[in-house]
mmCIF file of C-alpha atoms in Angstrom:
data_model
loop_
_atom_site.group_PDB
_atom_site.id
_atom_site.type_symbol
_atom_site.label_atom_id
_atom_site.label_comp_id
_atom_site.label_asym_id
_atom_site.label_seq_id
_atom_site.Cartn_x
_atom_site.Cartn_y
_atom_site.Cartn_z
ATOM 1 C CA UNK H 1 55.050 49.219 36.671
ATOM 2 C CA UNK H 2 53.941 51.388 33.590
ATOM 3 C CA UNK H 3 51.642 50.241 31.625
ATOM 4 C CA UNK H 4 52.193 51.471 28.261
ATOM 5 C CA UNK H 5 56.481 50.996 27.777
ATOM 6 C CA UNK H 6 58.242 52.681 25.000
ATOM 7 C CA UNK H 7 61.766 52.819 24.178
ATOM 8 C CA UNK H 8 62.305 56.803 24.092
ATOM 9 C CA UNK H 9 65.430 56.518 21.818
ATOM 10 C CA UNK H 10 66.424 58.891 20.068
ATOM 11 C CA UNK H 11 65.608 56.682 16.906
ATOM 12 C CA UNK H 12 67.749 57.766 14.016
ATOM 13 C CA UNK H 13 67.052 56.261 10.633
ATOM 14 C CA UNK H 14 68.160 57.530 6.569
ATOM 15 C CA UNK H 15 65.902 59.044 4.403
ATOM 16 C CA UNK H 16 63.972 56.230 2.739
ATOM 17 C CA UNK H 17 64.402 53.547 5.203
ATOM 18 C CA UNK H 18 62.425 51.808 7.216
ATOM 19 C CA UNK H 19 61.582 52.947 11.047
ATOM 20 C CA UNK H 20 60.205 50.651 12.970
ATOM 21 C CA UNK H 21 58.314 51.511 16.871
ATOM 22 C CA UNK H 22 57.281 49.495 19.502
ATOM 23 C CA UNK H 23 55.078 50.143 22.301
ATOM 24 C CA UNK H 24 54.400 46.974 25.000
ATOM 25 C CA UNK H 25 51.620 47.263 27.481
ATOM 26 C CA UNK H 26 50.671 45.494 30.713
ATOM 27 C CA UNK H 27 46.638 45.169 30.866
ATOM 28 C CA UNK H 28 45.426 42.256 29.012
ATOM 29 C CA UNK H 29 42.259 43.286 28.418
ATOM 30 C CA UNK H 30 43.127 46.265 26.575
ATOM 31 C CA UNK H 31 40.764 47.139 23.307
ATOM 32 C CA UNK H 32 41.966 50.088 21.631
ATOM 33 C CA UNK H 33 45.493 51.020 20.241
ATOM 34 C CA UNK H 34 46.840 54.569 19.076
ATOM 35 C CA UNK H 35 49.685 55.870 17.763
ATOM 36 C CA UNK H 36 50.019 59.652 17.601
ATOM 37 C CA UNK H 37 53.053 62.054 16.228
ATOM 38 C CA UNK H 38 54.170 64.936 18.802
ATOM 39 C CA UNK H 39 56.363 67.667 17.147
ATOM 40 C CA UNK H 40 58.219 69.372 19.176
ATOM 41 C CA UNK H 41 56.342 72.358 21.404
ATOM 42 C CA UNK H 42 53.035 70.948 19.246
ATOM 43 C CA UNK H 43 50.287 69.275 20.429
ATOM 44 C CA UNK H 44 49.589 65.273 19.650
ATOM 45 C CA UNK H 45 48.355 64.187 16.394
ATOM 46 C CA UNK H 46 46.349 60.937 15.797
ATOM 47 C CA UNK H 47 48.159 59.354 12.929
ATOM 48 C CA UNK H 48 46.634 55.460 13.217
ATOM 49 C CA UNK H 49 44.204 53.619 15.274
ATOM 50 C CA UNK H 50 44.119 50.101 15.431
ATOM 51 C CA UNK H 51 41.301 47.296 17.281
ATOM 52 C CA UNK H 52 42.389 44.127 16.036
ATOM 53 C CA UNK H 53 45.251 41.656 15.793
ATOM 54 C CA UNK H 54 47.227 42.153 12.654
ATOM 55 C CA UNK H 55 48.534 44.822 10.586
ATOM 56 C CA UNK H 56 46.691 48.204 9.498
ATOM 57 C CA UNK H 57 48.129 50.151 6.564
ATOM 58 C CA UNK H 58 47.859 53.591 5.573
ATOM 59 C CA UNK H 59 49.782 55.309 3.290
ATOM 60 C CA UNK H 60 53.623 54.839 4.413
ATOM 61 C CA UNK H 61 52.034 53.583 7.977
ATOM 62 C CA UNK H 62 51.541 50.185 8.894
ATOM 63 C CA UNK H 63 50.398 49.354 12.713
ATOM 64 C CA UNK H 64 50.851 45.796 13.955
ATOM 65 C CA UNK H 65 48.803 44.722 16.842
ATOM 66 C CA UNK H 66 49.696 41.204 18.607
ATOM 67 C CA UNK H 67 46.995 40.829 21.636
ATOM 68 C CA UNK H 68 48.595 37.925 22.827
ATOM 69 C CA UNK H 69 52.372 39.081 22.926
ATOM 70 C CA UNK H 70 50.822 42.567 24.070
ATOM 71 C CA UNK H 71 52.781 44.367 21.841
ATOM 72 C CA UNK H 72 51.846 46.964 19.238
ATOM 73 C CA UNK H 73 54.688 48.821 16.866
ATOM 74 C CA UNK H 74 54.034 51.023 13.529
ATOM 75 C CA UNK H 75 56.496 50.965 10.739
ATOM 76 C CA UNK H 76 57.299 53.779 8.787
ATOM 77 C CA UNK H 77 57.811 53.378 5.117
ATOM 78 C CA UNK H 78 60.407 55.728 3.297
ATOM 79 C CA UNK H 79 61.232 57.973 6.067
ATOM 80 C CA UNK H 80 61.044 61.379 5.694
ATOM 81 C CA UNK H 81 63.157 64.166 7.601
ATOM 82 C CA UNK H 82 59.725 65.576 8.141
ATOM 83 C CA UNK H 83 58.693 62.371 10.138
ATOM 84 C CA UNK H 84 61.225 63.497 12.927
ATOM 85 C CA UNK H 85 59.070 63.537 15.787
ATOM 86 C CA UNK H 86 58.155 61.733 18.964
ATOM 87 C CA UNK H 87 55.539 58.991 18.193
ATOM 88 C CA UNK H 88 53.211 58.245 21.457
ATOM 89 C CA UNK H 89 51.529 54.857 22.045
ATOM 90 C CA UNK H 90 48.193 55.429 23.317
ATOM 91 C CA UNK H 91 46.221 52.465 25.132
ATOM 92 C CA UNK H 92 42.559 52.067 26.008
ATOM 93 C CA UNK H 93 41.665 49.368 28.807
ATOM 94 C CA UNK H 94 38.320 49.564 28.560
ATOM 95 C CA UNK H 95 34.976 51.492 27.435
ATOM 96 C CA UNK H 96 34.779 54.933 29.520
ATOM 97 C CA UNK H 97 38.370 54.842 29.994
ATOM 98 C CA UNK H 98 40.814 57.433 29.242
ATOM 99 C CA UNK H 99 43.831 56.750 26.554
ATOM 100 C CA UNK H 100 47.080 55.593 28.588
ATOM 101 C CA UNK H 101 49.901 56.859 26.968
ATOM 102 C CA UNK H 102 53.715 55.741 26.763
ATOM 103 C CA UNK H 103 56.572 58.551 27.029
ATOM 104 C CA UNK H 104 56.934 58.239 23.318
ATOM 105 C CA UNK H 105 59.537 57.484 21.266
ATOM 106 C CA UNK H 106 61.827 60.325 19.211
ATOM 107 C CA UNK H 107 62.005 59.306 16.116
ATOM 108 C CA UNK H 108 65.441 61.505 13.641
ATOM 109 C CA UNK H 109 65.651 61.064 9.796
ATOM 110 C CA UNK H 110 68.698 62.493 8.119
ATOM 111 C CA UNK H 111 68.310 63.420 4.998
ATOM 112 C CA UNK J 1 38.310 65.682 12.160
ATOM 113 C CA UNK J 2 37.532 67.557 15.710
ATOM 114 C CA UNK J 3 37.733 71.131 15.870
ATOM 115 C CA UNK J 4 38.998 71.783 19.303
ATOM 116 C CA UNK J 5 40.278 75.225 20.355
ATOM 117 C CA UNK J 6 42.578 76.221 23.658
ATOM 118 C CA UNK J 7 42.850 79.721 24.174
ATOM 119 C CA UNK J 8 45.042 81.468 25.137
ATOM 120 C CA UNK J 9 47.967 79.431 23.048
ATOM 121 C CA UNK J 10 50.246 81.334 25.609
ATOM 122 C CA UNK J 11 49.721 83.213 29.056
ATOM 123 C CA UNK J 12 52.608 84.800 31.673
ATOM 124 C CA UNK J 13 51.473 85.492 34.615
ATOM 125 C CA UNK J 14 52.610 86.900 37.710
ATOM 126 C CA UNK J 15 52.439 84.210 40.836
ATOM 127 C CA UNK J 16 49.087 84.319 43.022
ATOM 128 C CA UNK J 17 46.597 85.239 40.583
ATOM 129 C CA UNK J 18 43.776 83.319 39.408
ATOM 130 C CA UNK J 19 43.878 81.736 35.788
ATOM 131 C CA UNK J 20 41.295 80.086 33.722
ATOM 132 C CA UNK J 21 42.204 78.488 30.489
ATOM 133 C CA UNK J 22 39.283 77.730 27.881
ATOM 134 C CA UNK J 23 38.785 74.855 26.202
ATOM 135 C CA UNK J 24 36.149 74.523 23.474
ATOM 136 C CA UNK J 25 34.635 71.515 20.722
ATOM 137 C CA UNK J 26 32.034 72.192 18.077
ATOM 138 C CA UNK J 27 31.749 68.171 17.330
ATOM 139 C CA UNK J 28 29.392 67.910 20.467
ATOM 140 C CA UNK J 29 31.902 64.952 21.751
ATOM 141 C CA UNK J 30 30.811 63.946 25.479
ATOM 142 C CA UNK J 31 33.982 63.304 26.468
ATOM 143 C CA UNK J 32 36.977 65.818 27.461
ATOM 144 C CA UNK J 33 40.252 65.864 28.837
ATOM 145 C CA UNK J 34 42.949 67.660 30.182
ATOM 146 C CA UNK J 35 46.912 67.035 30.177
ATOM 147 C CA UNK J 36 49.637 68.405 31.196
ATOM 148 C CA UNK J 37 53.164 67.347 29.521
ATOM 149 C CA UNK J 38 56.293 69.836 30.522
ATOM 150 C CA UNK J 39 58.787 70.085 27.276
ATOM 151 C CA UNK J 40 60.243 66.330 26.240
ATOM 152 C CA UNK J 41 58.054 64.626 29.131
ATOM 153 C CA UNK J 42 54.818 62.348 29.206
ATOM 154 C CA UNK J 43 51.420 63.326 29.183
ATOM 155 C CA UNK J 44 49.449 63.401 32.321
ATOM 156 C CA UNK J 45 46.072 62.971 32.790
ATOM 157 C CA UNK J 46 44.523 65.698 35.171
ATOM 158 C CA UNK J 47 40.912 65.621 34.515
ATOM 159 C CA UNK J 48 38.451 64.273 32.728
ATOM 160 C CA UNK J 49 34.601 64.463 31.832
ATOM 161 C CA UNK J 50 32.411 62.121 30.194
ATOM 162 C CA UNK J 51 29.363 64.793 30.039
ATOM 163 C CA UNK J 52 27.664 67.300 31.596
ATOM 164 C CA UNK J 53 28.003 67.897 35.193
ATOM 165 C CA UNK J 54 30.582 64.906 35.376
ATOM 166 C CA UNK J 55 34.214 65.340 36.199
ATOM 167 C CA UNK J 56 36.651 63.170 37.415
ATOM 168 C CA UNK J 57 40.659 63.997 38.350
ATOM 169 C CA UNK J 58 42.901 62.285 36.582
ATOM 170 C CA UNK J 59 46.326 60.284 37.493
ATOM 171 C CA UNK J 60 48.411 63.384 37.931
ATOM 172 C CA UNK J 61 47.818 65.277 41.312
ATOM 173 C CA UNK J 62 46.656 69.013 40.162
ATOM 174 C CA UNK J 63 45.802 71.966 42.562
ATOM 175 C CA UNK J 64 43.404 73.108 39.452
ATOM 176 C CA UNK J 65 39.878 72.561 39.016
ATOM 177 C CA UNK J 66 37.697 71.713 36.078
ATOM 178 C CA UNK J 67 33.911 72.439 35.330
ATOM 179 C CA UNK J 68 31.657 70.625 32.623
ATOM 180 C CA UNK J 69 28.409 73.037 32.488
ATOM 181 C CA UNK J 70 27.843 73.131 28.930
ATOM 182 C CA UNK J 71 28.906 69.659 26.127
ATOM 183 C CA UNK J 72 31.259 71.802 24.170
ATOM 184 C CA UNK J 73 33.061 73.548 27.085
ATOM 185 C CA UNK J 74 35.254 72.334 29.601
ATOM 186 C CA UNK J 75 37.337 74.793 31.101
ATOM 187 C CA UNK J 76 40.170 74.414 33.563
ATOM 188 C CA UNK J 77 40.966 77.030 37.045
ATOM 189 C CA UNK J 78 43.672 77.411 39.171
ATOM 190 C CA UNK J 79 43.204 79.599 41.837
ATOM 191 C CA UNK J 80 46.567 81.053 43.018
ATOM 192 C CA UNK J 81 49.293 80.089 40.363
ATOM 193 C CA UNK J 82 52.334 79.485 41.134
ATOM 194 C CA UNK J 83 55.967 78.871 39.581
ATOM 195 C CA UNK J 84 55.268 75.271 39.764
ATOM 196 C CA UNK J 85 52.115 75.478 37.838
ATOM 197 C CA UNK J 86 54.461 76.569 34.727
ATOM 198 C CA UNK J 87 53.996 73.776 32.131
ATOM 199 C CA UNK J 88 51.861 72.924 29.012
ATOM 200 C CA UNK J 89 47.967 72.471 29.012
ATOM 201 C CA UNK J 90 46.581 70.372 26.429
ATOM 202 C CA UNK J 91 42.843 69.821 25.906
ATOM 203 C CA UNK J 92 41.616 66.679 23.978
ATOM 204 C CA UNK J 93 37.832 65.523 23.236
ATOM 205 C CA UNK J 94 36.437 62.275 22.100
ATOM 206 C CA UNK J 95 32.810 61.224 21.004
ATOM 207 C CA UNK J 96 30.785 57.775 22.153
ATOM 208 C CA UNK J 97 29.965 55.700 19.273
ATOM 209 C CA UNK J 98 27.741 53.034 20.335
ATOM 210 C CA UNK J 99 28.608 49.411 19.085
ATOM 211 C CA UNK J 100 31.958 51.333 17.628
ATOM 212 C CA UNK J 101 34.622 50.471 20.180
ATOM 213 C CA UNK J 102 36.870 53.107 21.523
ATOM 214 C CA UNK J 103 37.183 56.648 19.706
ATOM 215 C CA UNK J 104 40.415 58.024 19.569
ATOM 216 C CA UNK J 105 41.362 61.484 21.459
ATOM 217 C CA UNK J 106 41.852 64.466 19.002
ATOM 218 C CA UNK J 107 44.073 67.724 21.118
ATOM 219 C CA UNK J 108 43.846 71.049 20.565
ATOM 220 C CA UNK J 109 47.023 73.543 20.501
ATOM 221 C CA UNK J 110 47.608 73.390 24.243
ATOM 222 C CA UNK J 111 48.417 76.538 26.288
ATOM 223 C CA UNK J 112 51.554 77.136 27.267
ATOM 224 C CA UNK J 113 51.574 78.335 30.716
ATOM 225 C CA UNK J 114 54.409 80.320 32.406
ATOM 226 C CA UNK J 115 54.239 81.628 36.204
ATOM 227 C CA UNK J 116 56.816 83.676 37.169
#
């Protein structure tokens, strides 16, 4: 069973709506959540962390966390073509640990 | 923001010869990785360090071999390359923060490896 589970899409969304991503995971005790934005033949970049249940906002990102559900997503505000990428859901059991991460999800605006 | 640096960003090589790809931080982060993600797959882990002298391999099977002799280097070896070997090599780093929870991984360029 993996233990981070993305839907790898493709996603494809307008300019200026809203994407949404979701990312499930399978270890309970899990502390730390990432998402990160892959373009393609680029390396990953960390776009929002998040340690807590609720949401996180930054900018035209919002992260959701629900511990209990063990489910974390990040909405994108007023997509951009330039947001086309794959987004990665990165998981941290425990201190020490590396990041687990999902097989991402590609994300397509159309402008 | 880490400053992490792969070199070099690309390398073709001929099969059977030894290759050693750098991987370098100036944020003196204690922790270091390597991954290896062939184009539209998943990361995988290979190896990992969480300081000097420490090394771990990671959950992907890898002939290579890593070394951790100095905080801000970690680079990664494989001995006789071969066609399989031909992928992507990404380096990441992360610091300890005590009391702080779990830092995030920041990745350098990667090197993009190609045995032929």
């Amino acid at each position: 069973q993996k233990e981070v589970e993305q839907n790898s899409g493709p996603l494809s969304v307008p300019e200026g709506a809203i994407a949404s991503l979701n990312c499930t995971y399978s270890d309970r005790v899990s502390q730390s959540f990432f998402w990160y934005r892959q373009y393609s033949g680029k390396s990953p970049e960390l776009i929002m962390s998040i340690y807590s249940n609720g949401d996180k906002e930054d900018g035209r990102f919002t992260a959701q966390l629900n511990k209990a559900s063990q489910y974390v997503s990040l909405l994108i505000r007023d997509s951009q073509p330039s947001d086309s990428a794959t987004y990665l859901c990165a998981v941290k059991q425990q201190a020490g640990t590396a990041l687990i991460f999902g097989k991402g999800t590609t994300l397509s605006v159309s402008s | 923001e880490a400053d992490i640096y792969q070199t070099p960003r690309y390398l073709v090589i001929g099969t059977g010869k030894k290759i050693t790809l750098e991987c370098s931080q100036t944020m003196g982060h204690d922790k270091m990785y390597w991954y290896q993600q062939d184009p539209g797959m998943e990361l995988h882990l290979i190896h990992y360090s969480y300081g000097v002298n420490s090394t771990e391999k990671g959950d992907l099977s890898s002939e290579s071999t890593v070394s951790r002799i100095r905080t801000e280097h970690f680079p990664l070896t494989l001995e006789s390359a071969r066609p399989s070997h031909t992928s992507q090599y990404l380096c990441a780093s992360s610091e300890s923060l005590p009391g702080q929870g779990n830092q995030p991984q920041h990745f350098g360029d990667g090197t993009r490896l190609s045995i032929l």
